[in-house]
Amino acid sequence: MMHDDDYDGLDDQGENLGNNVQRFEEMLRNHETYFFDADSLIKITDFYLEKFDYDKAMEVIKYGQNLHPDNTAFKAKEAYITHLQGNSEEALEMINQLLTVNPKNEDLYLIKGLIYNSLGMFPEGRKTFKELLSFTEFKEDVCFHIAQTYLQTFDYHGAIHYFKNCLFENKKNEVAADELSECFDRAGRASEGITYFQALIDQDPYNALFWFHLGQMYQCCIEYEKAINAYDYCILIDENMDEAYIQSGQCHMLAGNYEKAIQAFKQSFEYNTPEAFVYDNIAQCYFELGNHEESRSYFKKAVKSNPSFHSSWYGIGMTLSEEERWYEAIHYLKKAIELNSDISDYWFLLGDCERELGNFEEADEAYRKVIEMDPDFLDIWYEYPEFLMEQNRTDEALQYAYLAVKYFPNDIAVHLRYIILQYRNGNIKTAYSLLSAAINNEENIREIIEEIYPELLNDSNIQKILEQNN
């Protein structure tokens, strides 16, 4: 039995849908026969479908077929509900049979395409929708369905074509505009997106959504100043569009304008409750400005907003490590890793903190985890051989430093670190030979050595090798 609250709401004609649903259920309870027109029964069916009560929806359809046996809408709905109940093949057979009698029935084509899509048969669904497109008046909706089939197969170019068609039919279709913008980005066609949305703005200069997407396209092209200008126009037209403030903040952030970024992010608070990622972005900006305490406060707001937002747990640990509060930092870093153990930065900083506390076994485990999960993580190849040297594990240090050279054959700093480890390990001639072979007109050799191991420059032979490079 449903409660009265379940019947609230008016249908498109202003008729009280709730009364019709109550009347239908009363009829069932009393085992009587009431008259309903076809449209009312279809709407009652949709009411039950929205409640996921497929059996009751099917009961309405069967009743409707008895009352209105010539109305194909009930047969189409029956096929759709049959699909929802898990009998998709049977549903398709029903649709195909109905199409032989009603070859231009739009509802049948729509349901058939949706069934194909739900089964992951996107080419078949696309073909069905394209057949429908050839004769329907509702081109906007059908183009949207076709675009979705392309999205499902990661064919962003095909999706772009049909989302454009959606907007050609209706420039106020915000969902199509959002999807199109995303497709331009994913297809690497953001420059084309700039031209497209600028053309729409020329036709409708006070459309905030078009200015917003123009900003996104400029942002994809790393033209942050132009993106910010577009977001500013968007805000002038619609100051309540909080996403424009957020995207503007991200552009300022990416451009290194951290104070302006913070201001933009905070402005969005006036129009919507901030999500965790906004707090996280503000925290990162404060961190870049060297304000670790304020940074930490916003990272904490982020995890309060969303306790599973692991990057902010890491951020708290990062601010604490900057203040050499190693024990506290480790607590938060472990929380981040508990939520997501696949991010090498988390393990790397954990290793550094354990190392500072003299927990060398724990540090070694964390460093090895980084190498295991992300061998392209350059910093670990700088730090881990040095860590091993500190532990007097010189053979292992040389082994990992040599592996680093293999992984990064074009990184002169990696080569120099290996050479320096050879030198420190007493393999002086080997170091000379490797240095002579490695420098090869490379610039900034002295600066890199001074940063890594300035004592090496006290060796006159090293100086001669470096001079020969000049």
Short mmCIF file of C-alpha atoms in Angstrom, two decimals:
data_model
loop_
_atom_site.label_atom_id
_atom_site.label_comp_id
_atom_site.label_asym_id
_atom_site.label_seq_id
_atom_site.Cartn_x
_atom_site.Cartn_y
_atom_site.Cartn_z
CA MET A 1 0.00 0.00 0.00
CA MET A 2 1.35 3.44 -0.92
CA HIS A 3 1.03 6.52 1.30
CA ASP A 4 -0.71 9.71 0.24
CA ASP A 5 2.65 11.47 -0.16
CA ASP A 6 3.49 9.06 -2.96
CA TYR A 7 0.70 10.51 -5.10
CA ASP A 8 1.76 14.17 -4.94
CA GLY A 9 2.29 16.04 -8.21
CA LEU A 10 0.44 17.21 -11.29
CA ASP A 11 0.87 15.80 -14.76
CA ASP A 12 1.55 17.93 -17.84
CA GLN A 13 -2.15 18.70 -18.40
CA GLY A 14 -2.63 19.90 -14.85
CA GLU A 15 -4.72 16.84 -13.98
CA ASN A 16 -4.04 15.44 -10.56
CA LEU A 17 -1.96 12.34 -11.23
CA GLY A 18 -2.17 11.29 -7.60
CA ASN A 19 -5.95 11.05 -7.78
CA ASN A 20 -5.75 8.80 -10.84
CA VAL A 21 -3.22 6.50 -9.12
CA GLN A 22 -5.40 6.32 -6.02
CA ARG A 23 -8.45 5.64 -8.15
CA PHE A 24 -6.64 2.83 -9.99
CA GLU A 25 -5.56 1.18 -6.74
CA GLU A 26 -9.05 1.57 -5.32
CA MET A 27 -10.35 -0.24 -8.38
CA LEU A 28 -7.94 -3.12 -7.79
CA ARG A 29 -8.88 -3.38 -4.11
CA ASN A 30 -12.58 -3.43 -4.91
CA HIS A 31 -12.16 -5.83 -7.84
CA GLU A 32 -14.13 -3.44 -10.02
CA THR A 33 -13.69 -1.98 -13.50
CA TYR A 34 -13.22 1.80 -13.89
CA PHE A 35 -12.76 3.75 -17.08
CA PHE A 36 -9.47 5.62 -17.70
CA ASP A 37 -8.50 7.31 -20.92
CA ALA A 38 -5.31 6.05 -22.58
CA ASP A 39 -3.17 9.06 -21.65
CA SER A 40 -4.07 8.74 -17.98
CA LEU A 41 -3.14 5.07 -17.93
CA ILE A 42 0.20 5.76 -19.62
CA LYS A 43 0.96 8.38 -16.96
CA ILE A 44 -0.03 5.99 -14.18
CA THR A 45 2.37 3.48 -15.75
CA ASP A 46 5.17 6.05 -15.77
CA PHE A 47 4.42 6.80 -12.11
CA TYR A 48 5.07 3.17 -11.18
CA LEU A 49 8.14 2.98 -13.43
CA GLU A 50 9.64 5.94 -11.55
CA LYS A 51 9.05 3.95 -8.35
CA PHE A 52 10.74 0.90 -9.97
CA ASP A 53 7.54 -1.05 -9.41
CA TYR A 54 7.65 -2.91 -12.72
CA ASP A 55 5.03 -5.49 -11.82
CA LYS A 56 2.44 -2.83 -10.98
CA ALA A 57 3.37 -0.91 -14.14
CA MET A 58 2.78 -4.06 -16.19
CA GLU A 59 -0.57 -4.52 -14.48
CA VAL A 60 -1.63 -1.03 -15.61
CA ILE A 61 -0.49 -1.78 -19.17
CA LYS A 62 -2.46 -5.01 -19.32
CA TYR A 63 -5.55 -3.18 -18.10
CA GLY A 64 -4.98 -0.45 -20.67
CA GLN A 65 -4.73 -3.00 -23.48
CA ASN A 66 -8.10 -4.43 -22.48
CA LEU A 67 -9.69 -0.98 -22.42
CA HIS A 68 -7.95 0.36 -25.54
CA PRO A 69 -6.96 -2.66 -27.67
CA ASP A 70 -6.09 -0.57 -30.74
CA ASN A 71 -3.68 1.76 -28.95
CA THR A 72 -0.09 0.70 -29.80
CA ALA A 73 1.36 2.83 -26.99
CA PHE A 74 0.41 0.12 -24.50
CA LYS A 75 2.14 -2.56 -26.55
CA ALA A 76 5.27 -0.44 -26.79
CA LYS A 77 5.22 0.12 -23.04
CA GLU A 78 4.72 -3.58 -22.46
CA ALA A 79 7.84 -4.33 -24.48
CA TYR A 80 9.83 -1.74 -22.54
CA ILE A 81 8.69 -3.08 -19.16
CA THR A 82 9.48 -6.60 -20.33
CA HIS A 83 13.02 -5.37 -20.98
CA LEU A 84 13.20 -3.72 -17.53
CA GLN A 85 12.15 -7.00 -15.96
CA GLY A 86 15.22 -8.62 -17.51
CA ASN A 87 13.72 -10.20 -20.62
CA SER A 88 15.45 -8.06 -23.23
CA GLU A 89 15.44 -10.60 -26.08
CA GLU A 90 11.72 -11.14 -25.68
CA ALA A 91 11.23 -7.37 -25.61
CA LEU A 92 13.13 -6.92 -28.87
CA GLU A 93 11.04 -9.63 -30.53
CA MET A 94 7.89 -7.81 -29.41
CA ILE A 95 9.21 -4.50 -30.78
CA ASN A 96 10.15 -6.02 -34.14
CA GLN A 97 6.72 -7.62 -34.48
CA LEU A 98 5.04 -4.30 -33.72
CA LEU A 99 7.23 -2.52 -36.28
CA THR A 100 5.99 -4.79 -39.04
CA VAL A 101 2.51 -3.37 -38.39
CA ASN A 102 3.61 0.18 -37.47
CA PRO A 103 6.90 0.77 -39.34
CA LYS A 104 6.96 4.52 -38.54
CA ASN A 105 6.07 4.34 -34.86
CA GLU A 106 8.56 6.61 -33.11
CA ASP A 107 8.04 5.15 -29.63
CA LEU A 108 8.92 1.69 -30.90
CA TYR A 109 12.16 2.91 -32.48
CA LEU A 110 13.06 4.85 -29.34
CA ILE A 111 12.46 1.88 -27.05
CA LYS A 112 14.33 -0.46 -29.41
CA GLY A 113 17.36 1.86 -29.43
CA LEU A 114 17.30 2.21 -25.65
CA ILE A 115 17.17 -1.57 -25.22
CA TYR A 116 20.17 -2.02 -27.50
CA ASN A 117 22.09 0.62 -25.53
CA SER A 118 21.29 -1.00 -22.19
CA LEU A 119 22.62 -4.29 -23.57
CA GLY A 120 25.87 -2.59 -24.63
CA MET A 121 24.95 -3.06 -28.31
CA PHE A 122 25.76 0.55 -29.17
CA PRO A 123 26.24 0.19 -32.95
CA GLU A 124 22.79 -1.43 -33.19
CA GLY A 125 21.31 1.26 -30.97
CA ARG A 126 22.95 3.96 -33.09
CA LYS A 127 21.58 2.43 -36.29
CA THR A 128 18.08 2.33 -34.80
CA PHE A 129 18.21 5.95 -33.67
CA LYS A 130 19.51 7.06 -37.08
CA GLU A 131 16.58 5.32 -38.75
CA LEU A 132 14.28 7.20 -36.38
CA LEU A 133 16.07 10.47 -37.14
CA SER A 134 15.12 10.17 -40.81
CA PHE A 135 11.42 10.73 -40.09
CA THR A 136 10.94 12.10 -36.56
CA GLU A 137 10.05 15.68 -35.69
CA PHE A 138 11.90 15.37 -32.36
CA LYS A 139 15.37 15.58 -33.86
CA GLU A 140 16.96 17.18 -30.80
CA ASP A 141 16.20 14.21 -28.53
CA VAL A 142 17.16 11.61 -31.11
CA CYS A 143 20.46 13.36 -31.92
CA PHE A 144 21.22 13.34 -28.21
CA HIS A 145 20.65 9.58 -28.03
CA ILE A 146 22.89 9.04 -31.07
CA ALA A 147 25.63 11.17 -29.51
CA GLN A 148 25.42 9.08 -26.34
CA THR A 149 26.04 5.89 -28.33
CA TYR A 150 29.23 7.44 -29.69
CA LEU A 151 30.28 8.48 -26.19
CA GLN A 152 29.80 4.93 -24.94
CA THR A 153 32.30 3.70 -27.54
CA PHE A 154 34.71 6.62 -26.87
CA ASP A 155 34.15 8.01 -30.36
CA TYR A 156 34.28 11.66 -29.36
CA HIS A 157 34.38 12.87 -32.96
CA GLY A 158 31.07 11.19 -33.74
CA ALA A 159 29.58 12.48 -30.50
CA ILE A 160 30.65 16.04 -31.35
CA HIS A 161 28.74 15.94 -34.64
CA TYR A 162 25.46 14.94 -33.01
CA PHE A 163 25.76 17.16 -29.94
CA LYS A 164 26.24 20.03 -32.39
CA ASN A 165 23.03 18.93 -34.08
CA CYS A 166 21.28 18.99 -30.70
CA LEU A 167 22.32 22.60 -30.17
CA PHE A 168 21.35 23.47 -33.74
CA GLU A 169 17.83 22.32 -32.87
CA ASN A 170 17.83 23.94 -29.43
CA LYS A 171 20.58 26.27 -28.25
CA LYS A 172 19.19 26.12 -24.70
CA ASN A 173 20.03 22.43 -24.30
CA GLU A 174 22.49 22.80 -21.43
CA VAL A 175 23.25 19.09 -21.14
CA ALA A 176 24.21 18.89 -24.82
CA ALA A 177 26.43 21.98 -24.42
CA ASP A 178 28.14 20.44 -21.39
CA GLU A 179 28.72 17.15 -23.18
CA LEU A 180 29.95 18.88 -26.33
CA SER A 181 32.50 20.90 -24.38
CA GLU A 182 33.78 17.71 -22.74
CA CYS A 183 34.01 15.97 -26.12
CA PHE A 184 35.98 18.83 -27.68
CA ASP A 185 38.47 18.46 -24.82
CA ARG A 186 38.73 14.66 -24.98
CA ALA A 187 39.04 14.66 -28.77
CA GLY A 188 41.88 17.19 -28.64
CA ARG A 189 39.75 19.66 -30.57
CA ALA A 190 39.59 22.48 -28.01
CA SER A 191 40.73 25.05 -30.59
CA GLU A 192 37.73 24.12 -32.71
CA GLY A 193 35.63 24.40 -29.55
CA ILE A 194 36.78 28.00 -29.13
CA THR A 195 35.62 28.84 -32.66
CA TYR A 196 32.33 27.00 -32.16
CA PHE A 197 31.31 28.60 -28.86
CA GLN A 198 32.49 32.02 -30.01
CA ALA A 199 30.15 31.69 -33.00
CA LEU A 200 27.27 30.83 -30.64
CA ILE A 201 28.13 33.87 -28.51
CA ASP A 202 28.06 36.08 -31.61
CA GLN A 203 24.46 34.92 -32.12
CA ASP A 204 23.54 35.12 -28.42
CA PRO A 205 26.02 37.37 -26.56
CA TYR A 206 24.13 37.22 -23.25
CA ASN A 207 24.18 33.45 -22.94
CA ALA A 208 26.18 32.75 -19.77
CA LEU A 209 26.50 29.04 -20.57
CA PHE A 210 28.23 29.72 -23.89
CA TRP A 211 30.70 32.10 -22.20
CA PHE A 212 31.38 29.43 -19.59
CA HIS A 213 32.17 26.80 -22.20
CA LEU A 214 34.31 29.26 -24.16
CA GLY A 215 36.31 29.67 -20.95
CA GLN A 216 36.66 25.91 -20.66
CA MET A 217 37.97 25.66 -24.20
CA TYR A 218 40.56 28.39 -23.59
CA GLN A 219 41.49 26.61 -20.36
CA CYS A 220 42.07 23.38 -22.28
CA CYS A 221 44.37 25.31 -24.62
CA ILE A 222 46.31 26.68 -21.60
CA GLU A 223 45.25 30.22 -22.46
CA TYR A 224 44.39 31.11 -18.90
CA GLU A 225 44.02 34.87 -19.28
CA LYS A 226 41.46 34.47 -22.08
CA ALA A 227 39.71 31.75 -20.09
CA ILE A 228 39.45 34.04 -17.06
CA ASN A 229 38.02 36.82 -19.25
CA ALA A 230 35.37 34.44 -20.56
CA TYR A 231 34.46 33.33 -17.02
CA ASP A 232 34.24 37.00 -15.99
CA TYR A 233 31.71 37.64 -18.77
CA CYS A 234 29.81 34.56 -17.66
CA ILE A 235 29.63 35.91 -14.10
CA LEU A 236 28.54 39.37 -15.30
CA ILE A 237 25.59 37.74 -17.07
CA ASP A 238 24.77 35.27 -14.29
CA GLU A 239 26.47 35.95 -10.97
CA ASN A 240 24.89 32.83 -9.49
CA MET A 241 26.90 30.44 -11.68
CA ASP A 242 29.23 29.20 -8.96
CA GLU A 243 31.11 26.90 -11.35
CA ALA A 244 32.42 29.96 -13.22
CA TYR A 245 34.07 31.25 -10.04
CA ILE A 246 35.59 27.82 -9.43
CA GLN A 247 36.97 27.48 -12.95
CA SER A 248 38.30 31.02 -12.83
CA GLY A 249 40.02 30.11 -9.57
CA GLN A 250 41.58 27.05 -11.17
CA CYS A 251 42.92 29.17 -14.03
CA HIS A 252 44.46 31.65 -11.61
CA MET A 253 45.90 28.72 -9.68
CA LEU A 254 47.42 27.12 -12.77
CA ALA A 255 48.88 30.49 -13.76
CA GLY A 256 50.50 30.85 -10.32
CA ASN A 257 48.21 33.69 -9.19
CA TYR A 258 47.40 32.02 -5.89
CA GLU A 259 45.89 34.99 -4.06
CA LYS A 260 43.48 35.70 -6.93
CA ALA A 261 42.67 32.00 -7.08
CA ILE A 262 41.77 31.95 -3.39
CA GLN A 263 39.55 35.00 -3.86
CA ALA A 264 37.70 33.38 -6.79
CA PHE A 265 37.22 30.07 -4.97
CA LYS A 266 35.85 31.83 -1.89
CA GLN A 267 33.42 33.89 -4.00
CA SER A 268 31.79 30.64 -5.08
CA PHE A 269 30.79 30.04 -1.43
CA GLU A 270 28.18 32.80 -1.74
CA TYR A 271 26.21 30.81 -4.28
CA ASN A 272 26.64 27.17 -3.32
CA THR A 273 27.89 24.96 -0.52
CA PRO A 274 31.57 24.29 -1.32
CA GLU A 275 32.60 20.77 -2.18
CA ALA A 276 35.74 19.12 -0.85
CA PHE A 277 37.78 19.74 -4.01
CA VAL A 278 37.22 23.52 -3.70
CA TYR A 279 38.52 23.52 -0.13
CA ASP A 280 41.41 21.38 -1.34
CA ASN A 281 42.28 23.86 -4.09
CA ILE A 282 42.26 26.75 -1.62
CA ALA A 283 44.51 24.74 0.68
CA GLN A 284 46.96 24.09 -2.14
CA CYS A 285 47.08 27.81 -2.93
CA TYR A 286 47.86 28.69 0.69
CA PHE A 287 50.54 26.00 0.69
CA GLU A 288 52.17 27.52 -2.39
CA LEU A 289 52.11 30.90 -0.62
CA GLY A 290 53.95 29.33 2.32
CA ASN A 291 51.03 29.71 4.72
CA HIS A 292 51.03 26.18 6.07
CA GLU A 293 48.67 26.80 8.95
CA GLU A 294 45.94 28.28 6.75
CA SER A 295 46.59 25.58 4.17
CA ARG A 296 46.11 22.89 6.79
CA SER A 297 42.84 24.47 7.99
CA TYR A 298 41.36 24.22 4.49
CA PHE A 299 42.61 20.69 3.96
CA LYS A 300 40.79 19.84 7.20
CA LYS A 301 37.63 21.51 5.90
CA ALA A 302 37.91 19.34 2.81
CA VAL A 303 38.06 16.08 4.76
CA LYS A 304 35.26 17.25 7.02
CA SER A 305 33.17 17.87 3.93
CA ASN A 306 34.18 14.52 2.42
CA PRO A 307 36.09 12.11 4.73
CA SER A 308 37.10 9.94 1.75
CA PHE A 309 38.86 12.83 -0.06
CA HIS A 310 42.30 11.25 0.26
CA SER A 311 44.35 14.03 -1.37
CA SER A 312 43.40 16.38 1.47
CA TRP A 313 44.50 13.87 4.11
CA TYR A 314 47.79 13.83 2.24
CA GLY A 315 47.76 17.62 2.17
CA ILE A 316 47.49 17.78 5.96
CA GLY A 317 50.45 15.43 6.24
CA MET A 318 52.37 17.54 3.72
CA THR A 319 51.90 20.74 5.74
CA LEU A 320 52.98 18.97 8.93
CA SER A 321 56.09 17.55 7.26
CA GLU A 322 57.04 21.08 6.18
CA GLU A 323 57.01 21.98 9.87
CA GLU A 324 59.03 18.84 10.70
CA ARG A 325 56.16 17.42 12.74
CA TRP A 326 56.95 13.94 11.51
CA TYR A 327 54.85 11.84 13.89
CA GLU A 328 51.71 13.82 13.15
CA ALA A 329 52.43 13.85 9.44
CA ILE A 330 52.73 10.07 9.35
CA HIS A 331 49.27 9.70 10.93
CA TYR A 332 47.62 11.70 8.13
CA LEU A 333 49.70 10.14 5.37
CA LYS A 334 48.68 6.67 6.50
CA LYS A 335 45.05 7.80 6.42
CA ALA A 336 45.52 8.97 2.81
CA ILE A 337 47.12 5.65 1.88
CA GLU A 338 44.33 3.75 3.62
CA LEU A 339 41.87 5.51 1.31
CA ASN A 340 44.01 5.19 -1.83
CA SER A 341 47.19 3.12 -1.78
CA ASP A 342 47.95 3.60 -5.48
CA ILE A 343 49.43 7.12 -5.38
CA SER A 344 53.21 7.16 -5.29
CA ASP A 345 53.47 10.66 -3.79
CA TYR A 346 51.78 9.42 -0.61
CA TRP A 347 54.25 6.57 -0.15
CA PHE A 348 57.23 8.76 -1.03
CA LEU A 349 56.46 11.40 1.60
CA LEU A 350 55.70 8.67 4.13
CA GLY A 351 59.15 7.23 3.44
CA ASP A 352 60.74 10.64 3.99
CA CYS A 353 58.94 11.10 7.32
CA GLU A 354 59.83 7.62 8.58
CA ARG A 355 63.42 8.25 7.52
CA GLU A 356 63.54 11.50 9.51
CA LEU A 357 62.37 9.63 12.60
CA GLY A 358 64.99 6.93 12.16
CA ASN A 359 62.37 4.31 11.27
CA PHE A 360 64.57 2.94 8.50
CA GLU A 361 62.75 -0.33 7.90
CA GLU A 362 59.45 1.52 7.48
CA ALA A 363 61.13 4.11 5.24
CA ASP A 364 62.69 1.36 3.11
CA GLU A 365 59.32 -0.35 2.74
CA ALA A 366 57.65 2.90 1.63
CA TYR A 367 60.42 3.77 -0.85
CA ARG A 368 60.35 0.29 -2.36
CA LYS A 369 56.59 0.60 -2.72
CA VAL A 370 57.09 3.70 -4.86
CA ILE A 371 59.59 1.91 -7.13
CA GLU A 372 57.31 -1.09 -7.42
CA MET A 373 54.17 0.85 -8.30
CA ASP A 374 55.61 3.78 -10.25
CA PRO A 375 59.10 3.25 -11.73
CA ASP A 376 58.74 6.52 -13.69
CA PHE A 377 58.63 8.50 -10.44
CA LEU A 378 61.92 10.36 -10.84
CA ASP A 379 62.40 11.60 -7.28
CA ILE A 380 62.52 8.09 -5.86
CA TRP A 381 65.59 7.35 -8.00
CA TYR A 382 67.25 10.43 -6.55
CA GLU A 383 66.40 9.63 -2.95
CA TYR A 384 66.48 5.88 -2.58
CA PRO A 385 70.14 5.29 -3.58
CA GLU A 386 71.11 8.11 -1.20
CA PHE A 387 69.05 6.51 1.55
CA LEU A 388 70.82 3.19 0.95
CA MET A 389 74.22 4.91 1.17
CA GLU A 390 73.19 6.36 4.53
CA GLN A 391 72.49 2.79 5.65
CA ASN A 392 75.93 1.64 4.42
CA ARG A 393 74.21 -0.55 1.84
CA THR A 394 76.59 0.66 -0.86
CA ASP A 395 76.21 -2.23 -3.27
CA GLU A 396 72.44 -1.80 -3.30
CA ALA A 397 72.84 1.96 -3.65
CA LEU A 398 75.00 1.53 -6.74
CA GLN A 399 72.63 -1.06 -8.13
CA TYR A 400 69.61 1.24 -7.85
CA ALA A 401 71.54 4.26 -9.12
CA TYR A 402 72.55 2.22 -12.17
CA LEU A 403 68.91 1.16 -12.69
CA ALA A 404 67.98 4.83 -12.59
CA VAL A 405 70.39 5.52 -15.47
CA LYS A 406 68.70 2.75 -17.44
CA TYR A 407 65.25 4.16 -16.73
CA PHE A 408 66.25 7.78 -17.45
CA PRO A 409 69.11 7.65 -19.99
CA ASN A 410 68.65 11.30 -20.99
CA ASP A 411 68.51 12.80 -17.51
CA ILE A 412 71.94 14.24 -16.71
CA ALA A 413 71.11 14.62 -13.02
CA VAL A 414 70.48 10.87 -12.78
CA HIS A 415 73.82 10.16 -14.46
CA LEU A 416 75.64 12.55 -12.12
CA ARG A 417 74.11 10.96 -9.04
CA TYR A 418 75.35 7.57 -10.19
CA ILE A 419 78.81 9.00 -10.88
CA ILE A 420 78.91 10.67 -7.47
CA LEU A 421 77.95 7.43 -5.74
CA GLN A 422 80.78 5.64 -7.58
CA TYR A 423 83.17 8.37 -6.44
CA ARG A 424 81.98 8.23 -2.81
CA ASN A 425 82.31 4.47 -2.87
CA GLY A 426 85.99 4.76 -3.80
CA ASN A 427 85.63 3.94 -7.48
CA ILE A 428 87.43 7.15 -8.47
CA LYS A 429 88.69 6.18 -11.93
CA THR A 430 85.31 4.76 -12.83
CA ALA A 431 83.74 8.07 -11.80
CA TYR A 432 86.19 10.03 -13.97
CA SER A 433 85.48 7.84 -16.95
CA LEU A 434 81.72 8.00 -16.52
CA LEU A 435 81.79 11.77 -16.10
CA SER A 436 83.82 12.24 -19.28
CA ALA A 437 81.32 10.11 -21.19
CA ALA A 438 78.22 11.67 -19.63
CA ILE A 439 78.75 15.41 -19.84
CA ASN A 440 78.74 15.63 -23.67
CA ASN A 441 78.31 19.40 -23.85
CA GLU A 442 75.57 19.37 -21.23
CA GLU A 443 74.90 22.70 -19.56
CA ASN A 444 74.56 23.37 -15.83
CA ILE A 445 76.81 20.45 -14.87
CA ARG A 446 78.56 22.45 -12.15
CA GLU A 447 75.27 23.70 -10.70
CA ILE A 448 73.87 20.19 -10.47
CA ILE A 449 77.05 18.86 -8.80
CA GLU A 450 77.05 21.76 -6.33
CA GLU A 451 73.50 20.90 -5.39
CA ILE A 452 74.08 17.15 -5.05
CA TYR A 453 77.66 16.79 -3.76
CA PRO A 454 79.78 19.96 -3.89
CA GLU A 455 82.82 18.12 -2.45
CA LEU A 456 83.28 16.54 -5.88
CA LEU A 457 84.40 19.91 -7.24
CA ASN A 458 87.41 19.88 -4.91
CA ASP A 459 88.97 17.16 -7.09
CA SER A 460 91.30 18.75 -9.65
CA ASN A 461 90.72 15.94 -12.13
CA ILE A 462 87.00 16.56 -11.99
CA GLN A 463 87.69 20.24 -12.67
CA LYS A 464 89.78 19.36 -15.72
CA ILE A 465 87.03 17.13 -17.11
CA LEU A 466 84.49 19.89 -16.61
CA GLU A 467 86.74 22.47 -18.25
CA GLN A 468 87.11 20.26 -21.29
CA ASN A 469 83.34 20.39 -21.64
CA ASN A 470 83.30 24.19 -21.91
#
